[in-house]
Short mmCIF file of C-alpha atoms in Angstrom, two decimals:
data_model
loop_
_atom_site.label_atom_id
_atom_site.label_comp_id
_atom_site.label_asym_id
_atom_site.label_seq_id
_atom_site.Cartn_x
_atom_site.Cartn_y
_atom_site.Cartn_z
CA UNK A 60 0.00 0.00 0.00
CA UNK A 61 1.56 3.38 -1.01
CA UNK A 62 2.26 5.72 2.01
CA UNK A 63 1.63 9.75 1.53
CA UNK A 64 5.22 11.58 1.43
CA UNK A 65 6.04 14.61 3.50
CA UNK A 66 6.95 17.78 2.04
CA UNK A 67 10.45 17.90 2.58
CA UNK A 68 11.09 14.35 1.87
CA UNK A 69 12.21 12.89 -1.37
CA UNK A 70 10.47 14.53 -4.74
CA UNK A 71 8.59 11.70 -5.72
CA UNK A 72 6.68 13.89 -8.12
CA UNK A 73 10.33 13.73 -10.56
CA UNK A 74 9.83 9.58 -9.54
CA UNK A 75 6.27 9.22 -10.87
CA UNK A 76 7.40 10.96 -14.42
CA UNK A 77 9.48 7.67 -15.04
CA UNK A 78 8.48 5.09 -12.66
CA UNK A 79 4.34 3.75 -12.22
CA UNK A 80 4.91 3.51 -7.99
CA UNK A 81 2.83 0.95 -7.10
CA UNK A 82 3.78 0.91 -3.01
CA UNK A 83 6.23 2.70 -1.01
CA UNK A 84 8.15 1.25 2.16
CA UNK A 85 10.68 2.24 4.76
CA UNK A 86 13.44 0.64 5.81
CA UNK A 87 14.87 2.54 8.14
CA UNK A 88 17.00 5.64 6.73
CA UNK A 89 16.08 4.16 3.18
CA UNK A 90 12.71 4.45 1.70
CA UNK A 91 11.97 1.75 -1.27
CA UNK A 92 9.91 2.49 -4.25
CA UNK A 93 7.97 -0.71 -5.54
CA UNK A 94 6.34 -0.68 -9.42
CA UNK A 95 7.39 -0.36 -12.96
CA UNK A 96 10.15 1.08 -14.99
CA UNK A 97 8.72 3.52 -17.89
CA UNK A 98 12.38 3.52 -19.24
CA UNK A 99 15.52 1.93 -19.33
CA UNK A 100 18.01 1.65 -15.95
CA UNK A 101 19.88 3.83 -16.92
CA UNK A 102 17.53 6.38 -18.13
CA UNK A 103 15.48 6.04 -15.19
CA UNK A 104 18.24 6.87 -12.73
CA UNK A 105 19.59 9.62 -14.85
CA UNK A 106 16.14 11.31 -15.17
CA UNK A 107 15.57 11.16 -11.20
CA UNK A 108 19.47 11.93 -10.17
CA UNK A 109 19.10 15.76 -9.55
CA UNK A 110 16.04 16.27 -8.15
CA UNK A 111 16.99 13.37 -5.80
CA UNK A 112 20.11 14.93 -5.33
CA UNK A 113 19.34 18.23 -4.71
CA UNK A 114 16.53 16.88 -2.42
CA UNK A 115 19.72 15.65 -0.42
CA UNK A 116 19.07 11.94 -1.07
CA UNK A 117 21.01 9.16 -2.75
CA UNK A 118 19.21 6.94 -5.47
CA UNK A 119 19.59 3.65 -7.23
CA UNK A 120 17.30 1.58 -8.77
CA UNK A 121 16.93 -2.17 -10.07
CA UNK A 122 14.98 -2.83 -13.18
CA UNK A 123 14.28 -6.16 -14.10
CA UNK A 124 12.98 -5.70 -17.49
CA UNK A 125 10.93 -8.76 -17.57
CA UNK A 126 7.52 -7.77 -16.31
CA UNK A 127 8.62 -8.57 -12.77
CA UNK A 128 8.19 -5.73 -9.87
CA UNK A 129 11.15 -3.07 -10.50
CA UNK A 130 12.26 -1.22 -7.70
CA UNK A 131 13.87 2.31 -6.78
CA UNK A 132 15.66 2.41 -3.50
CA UNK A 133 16.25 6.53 -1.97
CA UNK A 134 18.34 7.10 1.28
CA UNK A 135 19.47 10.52 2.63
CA UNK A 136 23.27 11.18 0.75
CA UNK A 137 26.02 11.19 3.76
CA UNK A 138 26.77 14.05 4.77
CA UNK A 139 30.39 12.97 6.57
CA UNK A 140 31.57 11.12 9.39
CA UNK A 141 28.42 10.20 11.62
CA UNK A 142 29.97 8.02 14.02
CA UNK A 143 33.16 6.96 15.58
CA UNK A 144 34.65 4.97 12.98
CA UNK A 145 36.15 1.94 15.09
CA UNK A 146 37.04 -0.39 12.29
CA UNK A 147 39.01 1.78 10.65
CA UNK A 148 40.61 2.94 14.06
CA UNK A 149 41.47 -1.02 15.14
CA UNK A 150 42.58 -1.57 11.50
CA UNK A 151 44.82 1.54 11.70
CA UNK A 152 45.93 0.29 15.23
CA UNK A 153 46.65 -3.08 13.86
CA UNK A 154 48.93 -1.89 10.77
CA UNK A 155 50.29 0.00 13.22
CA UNK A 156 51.76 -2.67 14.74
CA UNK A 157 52.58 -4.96 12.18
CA UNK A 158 54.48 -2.22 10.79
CA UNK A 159 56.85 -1.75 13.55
CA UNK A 160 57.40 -5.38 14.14
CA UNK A 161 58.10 -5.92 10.59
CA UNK A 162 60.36 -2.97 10.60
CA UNK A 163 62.24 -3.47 13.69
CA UNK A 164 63.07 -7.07 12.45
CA UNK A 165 63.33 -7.14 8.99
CA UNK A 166 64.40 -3.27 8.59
CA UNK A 167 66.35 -2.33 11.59
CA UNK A 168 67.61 -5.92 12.54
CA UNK A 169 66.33 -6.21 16.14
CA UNK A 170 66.84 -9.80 17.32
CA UNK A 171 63.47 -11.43 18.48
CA UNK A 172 64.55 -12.34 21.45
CA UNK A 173 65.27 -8.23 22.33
CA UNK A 174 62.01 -7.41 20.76
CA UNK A 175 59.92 -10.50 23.13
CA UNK A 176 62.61 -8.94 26.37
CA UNK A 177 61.35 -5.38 25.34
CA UNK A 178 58.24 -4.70 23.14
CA UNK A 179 59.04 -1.27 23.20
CA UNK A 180 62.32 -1.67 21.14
CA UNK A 181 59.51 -2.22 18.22
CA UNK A 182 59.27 1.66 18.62
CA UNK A 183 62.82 2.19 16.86
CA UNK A 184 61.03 1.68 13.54
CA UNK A 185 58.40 4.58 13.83
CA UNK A 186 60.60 6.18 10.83
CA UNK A 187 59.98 3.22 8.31
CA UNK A 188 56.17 2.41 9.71
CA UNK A 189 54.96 6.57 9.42
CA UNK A 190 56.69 6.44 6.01
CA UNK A 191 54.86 3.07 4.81
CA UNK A 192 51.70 3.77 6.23
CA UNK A 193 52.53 7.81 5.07
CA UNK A 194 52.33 6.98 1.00
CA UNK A 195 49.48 4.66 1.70
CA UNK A 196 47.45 7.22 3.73
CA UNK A 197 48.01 10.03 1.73
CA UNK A 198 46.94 8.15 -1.37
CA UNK A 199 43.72 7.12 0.11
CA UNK A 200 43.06 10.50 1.87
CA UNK A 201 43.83 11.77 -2.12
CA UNK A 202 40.33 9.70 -2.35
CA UNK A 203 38.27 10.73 0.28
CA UNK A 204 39.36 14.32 -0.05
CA UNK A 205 37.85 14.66 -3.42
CA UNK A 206 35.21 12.23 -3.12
CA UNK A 207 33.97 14.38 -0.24
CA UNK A 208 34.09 17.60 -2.38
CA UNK A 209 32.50 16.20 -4.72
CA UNK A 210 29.45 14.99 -2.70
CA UNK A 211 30.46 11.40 -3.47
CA UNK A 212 29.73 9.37 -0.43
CA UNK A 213 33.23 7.49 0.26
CA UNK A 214 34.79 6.23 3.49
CA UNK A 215 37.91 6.67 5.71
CA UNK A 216 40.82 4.76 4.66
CA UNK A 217 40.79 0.87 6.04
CA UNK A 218 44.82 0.03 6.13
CA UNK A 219 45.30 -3.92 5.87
CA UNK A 220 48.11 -5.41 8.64
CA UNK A 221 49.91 -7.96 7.03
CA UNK A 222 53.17 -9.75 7.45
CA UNK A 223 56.64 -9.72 5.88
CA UNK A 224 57.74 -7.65 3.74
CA UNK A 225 56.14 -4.77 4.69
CA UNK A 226 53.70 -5.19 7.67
CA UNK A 227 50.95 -4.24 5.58
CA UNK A 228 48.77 -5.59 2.39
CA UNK A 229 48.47 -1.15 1.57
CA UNK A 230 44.85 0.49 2.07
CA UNK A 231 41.24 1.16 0.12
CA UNK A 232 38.48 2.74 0.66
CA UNK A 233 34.41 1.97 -0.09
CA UNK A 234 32.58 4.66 -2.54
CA UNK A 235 28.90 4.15 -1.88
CA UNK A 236 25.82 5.50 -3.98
CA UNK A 237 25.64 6.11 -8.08
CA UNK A 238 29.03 8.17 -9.48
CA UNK A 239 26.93 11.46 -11.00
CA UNK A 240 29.11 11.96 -14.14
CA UNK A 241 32.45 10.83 -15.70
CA UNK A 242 34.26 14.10 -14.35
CA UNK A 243 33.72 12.89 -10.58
CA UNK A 244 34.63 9.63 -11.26
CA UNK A 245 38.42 10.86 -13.08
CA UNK A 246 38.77 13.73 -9.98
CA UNK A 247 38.60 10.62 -7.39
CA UNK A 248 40.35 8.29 -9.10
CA UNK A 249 43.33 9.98 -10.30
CA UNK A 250 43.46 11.98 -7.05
CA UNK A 251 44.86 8.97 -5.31
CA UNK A 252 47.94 8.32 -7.48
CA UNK A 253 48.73 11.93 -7.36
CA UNK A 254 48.75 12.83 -3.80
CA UNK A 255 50.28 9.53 -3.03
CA UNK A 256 53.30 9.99 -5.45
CA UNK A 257 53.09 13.21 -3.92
CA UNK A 258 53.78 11.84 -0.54
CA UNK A 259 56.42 9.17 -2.29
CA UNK A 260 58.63 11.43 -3.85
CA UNK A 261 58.93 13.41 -0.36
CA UNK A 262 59.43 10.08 1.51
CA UNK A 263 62.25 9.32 -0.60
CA UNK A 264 63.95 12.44 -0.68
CA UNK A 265 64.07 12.27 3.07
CA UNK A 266 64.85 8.39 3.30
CA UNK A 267 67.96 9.03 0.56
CA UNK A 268 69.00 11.83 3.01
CA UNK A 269 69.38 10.01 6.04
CA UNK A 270 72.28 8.07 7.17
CA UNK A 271 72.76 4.48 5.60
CA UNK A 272 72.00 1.65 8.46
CA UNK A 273 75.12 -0.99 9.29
CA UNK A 274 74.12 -4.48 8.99
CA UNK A 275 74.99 -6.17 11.97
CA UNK A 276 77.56 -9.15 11.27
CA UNK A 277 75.15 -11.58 12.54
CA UNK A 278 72.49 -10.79 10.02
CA UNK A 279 75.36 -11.01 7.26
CA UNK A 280 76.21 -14.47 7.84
CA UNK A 281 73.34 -16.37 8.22
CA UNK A 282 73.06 -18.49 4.95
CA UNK A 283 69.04 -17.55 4.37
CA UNK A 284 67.59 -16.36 1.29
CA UNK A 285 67.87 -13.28 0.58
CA UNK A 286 64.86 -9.99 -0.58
CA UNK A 287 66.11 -8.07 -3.09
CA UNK A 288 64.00 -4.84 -4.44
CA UNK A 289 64.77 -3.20 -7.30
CA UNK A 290 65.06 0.48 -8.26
CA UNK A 291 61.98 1.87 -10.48
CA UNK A 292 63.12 4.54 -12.82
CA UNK A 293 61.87 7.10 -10.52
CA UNK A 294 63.52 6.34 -7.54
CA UNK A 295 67.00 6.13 -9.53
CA UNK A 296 65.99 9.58 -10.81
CA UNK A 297 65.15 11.26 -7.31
CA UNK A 298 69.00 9.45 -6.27
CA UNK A 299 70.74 11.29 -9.17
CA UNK A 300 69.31 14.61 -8.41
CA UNK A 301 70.20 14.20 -4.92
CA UNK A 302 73.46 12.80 -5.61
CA UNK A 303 72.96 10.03 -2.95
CA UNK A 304 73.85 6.40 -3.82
CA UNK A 305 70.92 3.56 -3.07
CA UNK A 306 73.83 1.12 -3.02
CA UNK A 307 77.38 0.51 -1.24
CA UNK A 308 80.13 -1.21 -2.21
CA UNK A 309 80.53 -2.53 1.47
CA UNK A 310 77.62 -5.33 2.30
CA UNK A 311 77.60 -4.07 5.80
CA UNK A 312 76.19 -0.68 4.22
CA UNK A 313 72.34 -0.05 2.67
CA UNK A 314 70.38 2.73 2.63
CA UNK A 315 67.90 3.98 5.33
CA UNK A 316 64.82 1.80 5.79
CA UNK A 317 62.25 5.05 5.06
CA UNK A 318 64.01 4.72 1.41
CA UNK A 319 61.58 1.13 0.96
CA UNK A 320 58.67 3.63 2.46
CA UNK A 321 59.08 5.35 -1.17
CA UNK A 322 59.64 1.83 -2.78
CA UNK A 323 56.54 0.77 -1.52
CA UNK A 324 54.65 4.12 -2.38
CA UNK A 325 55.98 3.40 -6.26
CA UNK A 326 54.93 -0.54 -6.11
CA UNK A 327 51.82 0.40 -5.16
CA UNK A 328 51.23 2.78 -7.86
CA UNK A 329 51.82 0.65 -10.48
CA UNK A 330 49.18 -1.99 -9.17
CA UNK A 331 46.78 0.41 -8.22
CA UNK A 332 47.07 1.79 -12.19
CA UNK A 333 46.19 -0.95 -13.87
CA UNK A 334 43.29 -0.21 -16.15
CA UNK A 335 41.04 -2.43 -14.65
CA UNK A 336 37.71 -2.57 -12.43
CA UNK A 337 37.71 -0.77 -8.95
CA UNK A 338 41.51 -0.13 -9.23
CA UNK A 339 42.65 3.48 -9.77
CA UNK A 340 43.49 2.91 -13.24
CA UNK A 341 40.50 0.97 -13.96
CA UNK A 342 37.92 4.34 -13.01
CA UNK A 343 40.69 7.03 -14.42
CA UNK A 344 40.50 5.02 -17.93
CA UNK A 345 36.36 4.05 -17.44
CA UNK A 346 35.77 8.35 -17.01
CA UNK A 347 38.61 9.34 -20.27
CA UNK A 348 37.31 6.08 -22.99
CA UNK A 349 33.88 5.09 -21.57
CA UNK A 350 32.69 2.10 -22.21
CA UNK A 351 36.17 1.10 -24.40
CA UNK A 352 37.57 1.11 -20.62
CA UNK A 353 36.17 -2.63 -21.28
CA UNK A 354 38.12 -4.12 -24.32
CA UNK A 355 41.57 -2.07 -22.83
CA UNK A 356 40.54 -4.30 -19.80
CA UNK A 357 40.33 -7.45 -21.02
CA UNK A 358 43.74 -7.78 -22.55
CA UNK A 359 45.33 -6.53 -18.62
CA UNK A 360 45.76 -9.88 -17.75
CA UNK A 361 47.05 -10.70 -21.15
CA UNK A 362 49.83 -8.43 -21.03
CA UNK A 363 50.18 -9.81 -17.46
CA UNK A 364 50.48 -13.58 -18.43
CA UNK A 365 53.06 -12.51 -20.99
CA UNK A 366 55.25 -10.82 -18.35
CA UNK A 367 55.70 -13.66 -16.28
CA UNK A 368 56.03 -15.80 -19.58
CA UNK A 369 58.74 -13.41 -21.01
CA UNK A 370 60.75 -13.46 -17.85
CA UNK A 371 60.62 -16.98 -17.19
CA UNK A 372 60.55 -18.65 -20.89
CA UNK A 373 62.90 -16.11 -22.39
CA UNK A 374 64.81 -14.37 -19.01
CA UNK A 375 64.58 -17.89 -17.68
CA UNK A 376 63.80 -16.58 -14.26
CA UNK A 377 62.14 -18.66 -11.87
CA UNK A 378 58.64 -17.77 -9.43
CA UNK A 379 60.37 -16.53 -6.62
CA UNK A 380 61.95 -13.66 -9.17
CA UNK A 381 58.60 -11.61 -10.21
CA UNK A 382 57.14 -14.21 -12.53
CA UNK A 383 55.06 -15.60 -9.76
CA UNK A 384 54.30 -11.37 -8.57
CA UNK A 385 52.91 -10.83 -12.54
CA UNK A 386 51.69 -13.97 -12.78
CA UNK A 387 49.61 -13.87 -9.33
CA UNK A 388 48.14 -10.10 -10.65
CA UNK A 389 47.04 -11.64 -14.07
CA UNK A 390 45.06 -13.99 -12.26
CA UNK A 391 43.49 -11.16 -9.72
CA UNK A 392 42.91 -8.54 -12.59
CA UNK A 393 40.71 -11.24 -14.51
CA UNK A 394 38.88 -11.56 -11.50
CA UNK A 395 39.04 -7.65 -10.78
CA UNK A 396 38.03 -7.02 -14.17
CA UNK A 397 34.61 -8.87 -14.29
CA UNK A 398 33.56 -6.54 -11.52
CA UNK A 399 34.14 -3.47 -13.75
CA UNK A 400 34.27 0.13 -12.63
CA UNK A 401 31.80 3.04 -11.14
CA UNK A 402 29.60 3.43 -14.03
CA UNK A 403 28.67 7.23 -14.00
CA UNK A 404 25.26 8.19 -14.85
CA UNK A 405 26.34 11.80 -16.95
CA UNK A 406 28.33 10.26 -19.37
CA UNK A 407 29.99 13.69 -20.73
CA UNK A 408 32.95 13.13 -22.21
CA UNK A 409 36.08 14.64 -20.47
CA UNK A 410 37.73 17.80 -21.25
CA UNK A 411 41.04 18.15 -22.61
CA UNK A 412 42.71 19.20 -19.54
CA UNK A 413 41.83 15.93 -17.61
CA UNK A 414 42.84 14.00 -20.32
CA UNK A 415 46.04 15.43 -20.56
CA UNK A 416 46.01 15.34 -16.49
CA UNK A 417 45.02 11.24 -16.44
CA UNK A 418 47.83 10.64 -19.36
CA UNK A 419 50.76 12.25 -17.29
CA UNK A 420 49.56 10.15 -14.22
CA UNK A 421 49.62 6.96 -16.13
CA UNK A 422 53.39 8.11 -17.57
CA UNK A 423 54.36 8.88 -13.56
CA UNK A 424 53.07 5.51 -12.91
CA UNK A 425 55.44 3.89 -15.94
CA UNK A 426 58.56 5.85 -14.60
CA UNK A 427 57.59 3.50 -11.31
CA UNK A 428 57.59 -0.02 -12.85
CA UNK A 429 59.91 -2.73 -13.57
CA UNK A 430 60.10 -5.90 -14.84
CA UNK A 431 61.38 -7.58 -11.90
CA UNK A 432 61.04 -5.28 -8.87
CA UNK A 433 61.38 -8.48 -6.59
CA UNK A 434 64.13 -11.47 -6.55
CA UNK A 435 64.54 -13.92 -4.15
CA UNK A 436 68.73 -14.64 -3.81
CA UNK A 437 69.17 -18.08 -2.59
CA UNK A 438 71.14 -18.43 0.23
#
């Protein structure tokens, strides 16, 4: 049975232009909109999307298109934080940690058995954890900053702990509600590669200034495989403008661990640019191409596959030296890729200036890759 609607709730008069309502229910902040579609999906939501909007309301709708009850679903847009966001503090917290474990033992070469005497000894590694969890944060932030001014309805970071290398699997973020027009959807996605190479370069600049770390001679001979991470082309660049090395003839010598915090900032940029689904790349290319985005995202894993095939058929490298790493993110961007990105309702093309904007971010993004950023030295 349909309910009356109050005057300053949603304008249901722009609904009934496009959609036959048949019977209205609440659902607590969300009211639903039971009846038939007079249009198309995506007509109907782009018809309804600013009065909704400037009603202060978010809308999607679901439209069966086989004579079965379609179905338009309205709930007031976010207007910011509303509550204490404890997952994403205990997740923070957590990363936290795992950060300065990882770093005090793997990056600053604190014996276990000083680090289970004295937990606080973890606190030595605050430089490398504030510059891991710096690129990540910033990137993400990059996000919410714009998704916020925008009116997008997008949440705080969540940072993933994790184990070794790193202490952390990096961060995302959840973008809620319809993306109103391909603009929005190139300002938040290329807003996150920018502020977070941002954050890189500075991270870099200020690990390659600090004083190289001894090895201790215990570390140096145990017989143990052996993590080695390779220079992008960026990182080699900031190095020779600095005039700082990022290697030493002398094994007991390498360079400070906030160096791998800009490392890790770079890695992550090239992942996070891949032209596919919910990844960075994925929305930049969906908002400049439209619908192409699809065919440039179906050959991702593709060129993927033939990495790991060229380095280990032709380099003759083995899994533990990147083939497994390229061969691992085929496998996740075909599954990455069937979920597709935001689909925006406006579908404007973009201007020039954002297209020039998204193609110098993707060329940043190739100045951070290699072909084998990661080998595993035996022993």
């Amino acid at each position: 049975m349909e309910q009356s609607e109050s005057a300053d709730g949603p304008p249901v008069e722009a609904l009934r232009a496009v959609f036959d309502v048949h019977e209205v229910r609440s659902d607590g902040r969300r009211r639903i909109y039971y009846g038939e579609s007079l249009v198309p999906e995506q007509m109907l939501v782009r018809e309804i999307w600013s009065a909704f909007r400037g009603a202060g309301y978010d809308v999607e709708a679901q439209v069966s298109g086989l004579g079965e009850t379609d179905v338009v679903i309205v709930e007031p847009a976010s207007q910011g934080i509303e509550e204490i966001p404890w997952k994403n503090i205990t997740l923070f917290a957590l990363t936290v940690l795992s950060t300065l474990f990882v770093g005090a033992y793997a990056w600053y070469y604190i014996p276990l058995s000083d680090i289970a005497a004295n937990p606080l000894v973890l606190l030595r590694a605050w430089p490398f954890t504030a510059a891991v969890l710096g690129v990540l944060s910033v990137h993400e932030l990059g996000h919410y900053a714009v998704g916020r001014y925008h009116g997008v309805n997008v949440s705080l970071p969540y940072l993933i702990p994790f184990i070794f290398p790193f202490g952390t699997l990096g961060a995302i973020i959840r973008m809620r509600g319809q993306m109103p027009d391909r603009k929005t959807l190139f300002d938040i996605g290329v807003a996150g590669p920018l502020a977070g190479l941002l954050a890189t370069v500075v991270v870099t600049v200020i690990g390659l200034s600090l004083e190289p770390m001894t090895v201790p001679s215990e570390v140096l001979a145990r017989s143990g495989d052996m993590i080695v991470f390779n220079n992008p082309p960026l990182l080699d660049a900031i190095a020779a403008v600095l005039g700082r090395p990022t290697e030493y003839a002398d094994p007991r010598t390498v360079v400070h661990p906030v160096v791998i915090g800009g490392w890790v900032g770079m890695f992550f940029t090239v992942l996070n640019l891949l032209p596919v689904g919910q990844l960075d790349g994925g929305h930049m290319v969906r908002a400049m191409l439209g619908e192409r985005q699809e065919s440039l995202a179906a050959a991702v894993p593709l060129v993927l596959f033939g990495i790991a095939g060229y380095l280990h058929y032709v380099r003759g490298l083995g899994l533990n030296q990147s083939v497994g790493l390229w061969f691992f993110w085929g496998l996740m961007s075909t599954f990455i890729a069937y979920n597709g990105p935001a689909k925006p309702i406006d579908e404007t093309p973009l201007g020039t200036g954002r297209m020039a904007v998204g193609l110098f971010t993707f060329a940043l993004g190739a100045a951070c890759f290699l072909l084998v950023p990661i080998q595993v030295i035996p022993g």
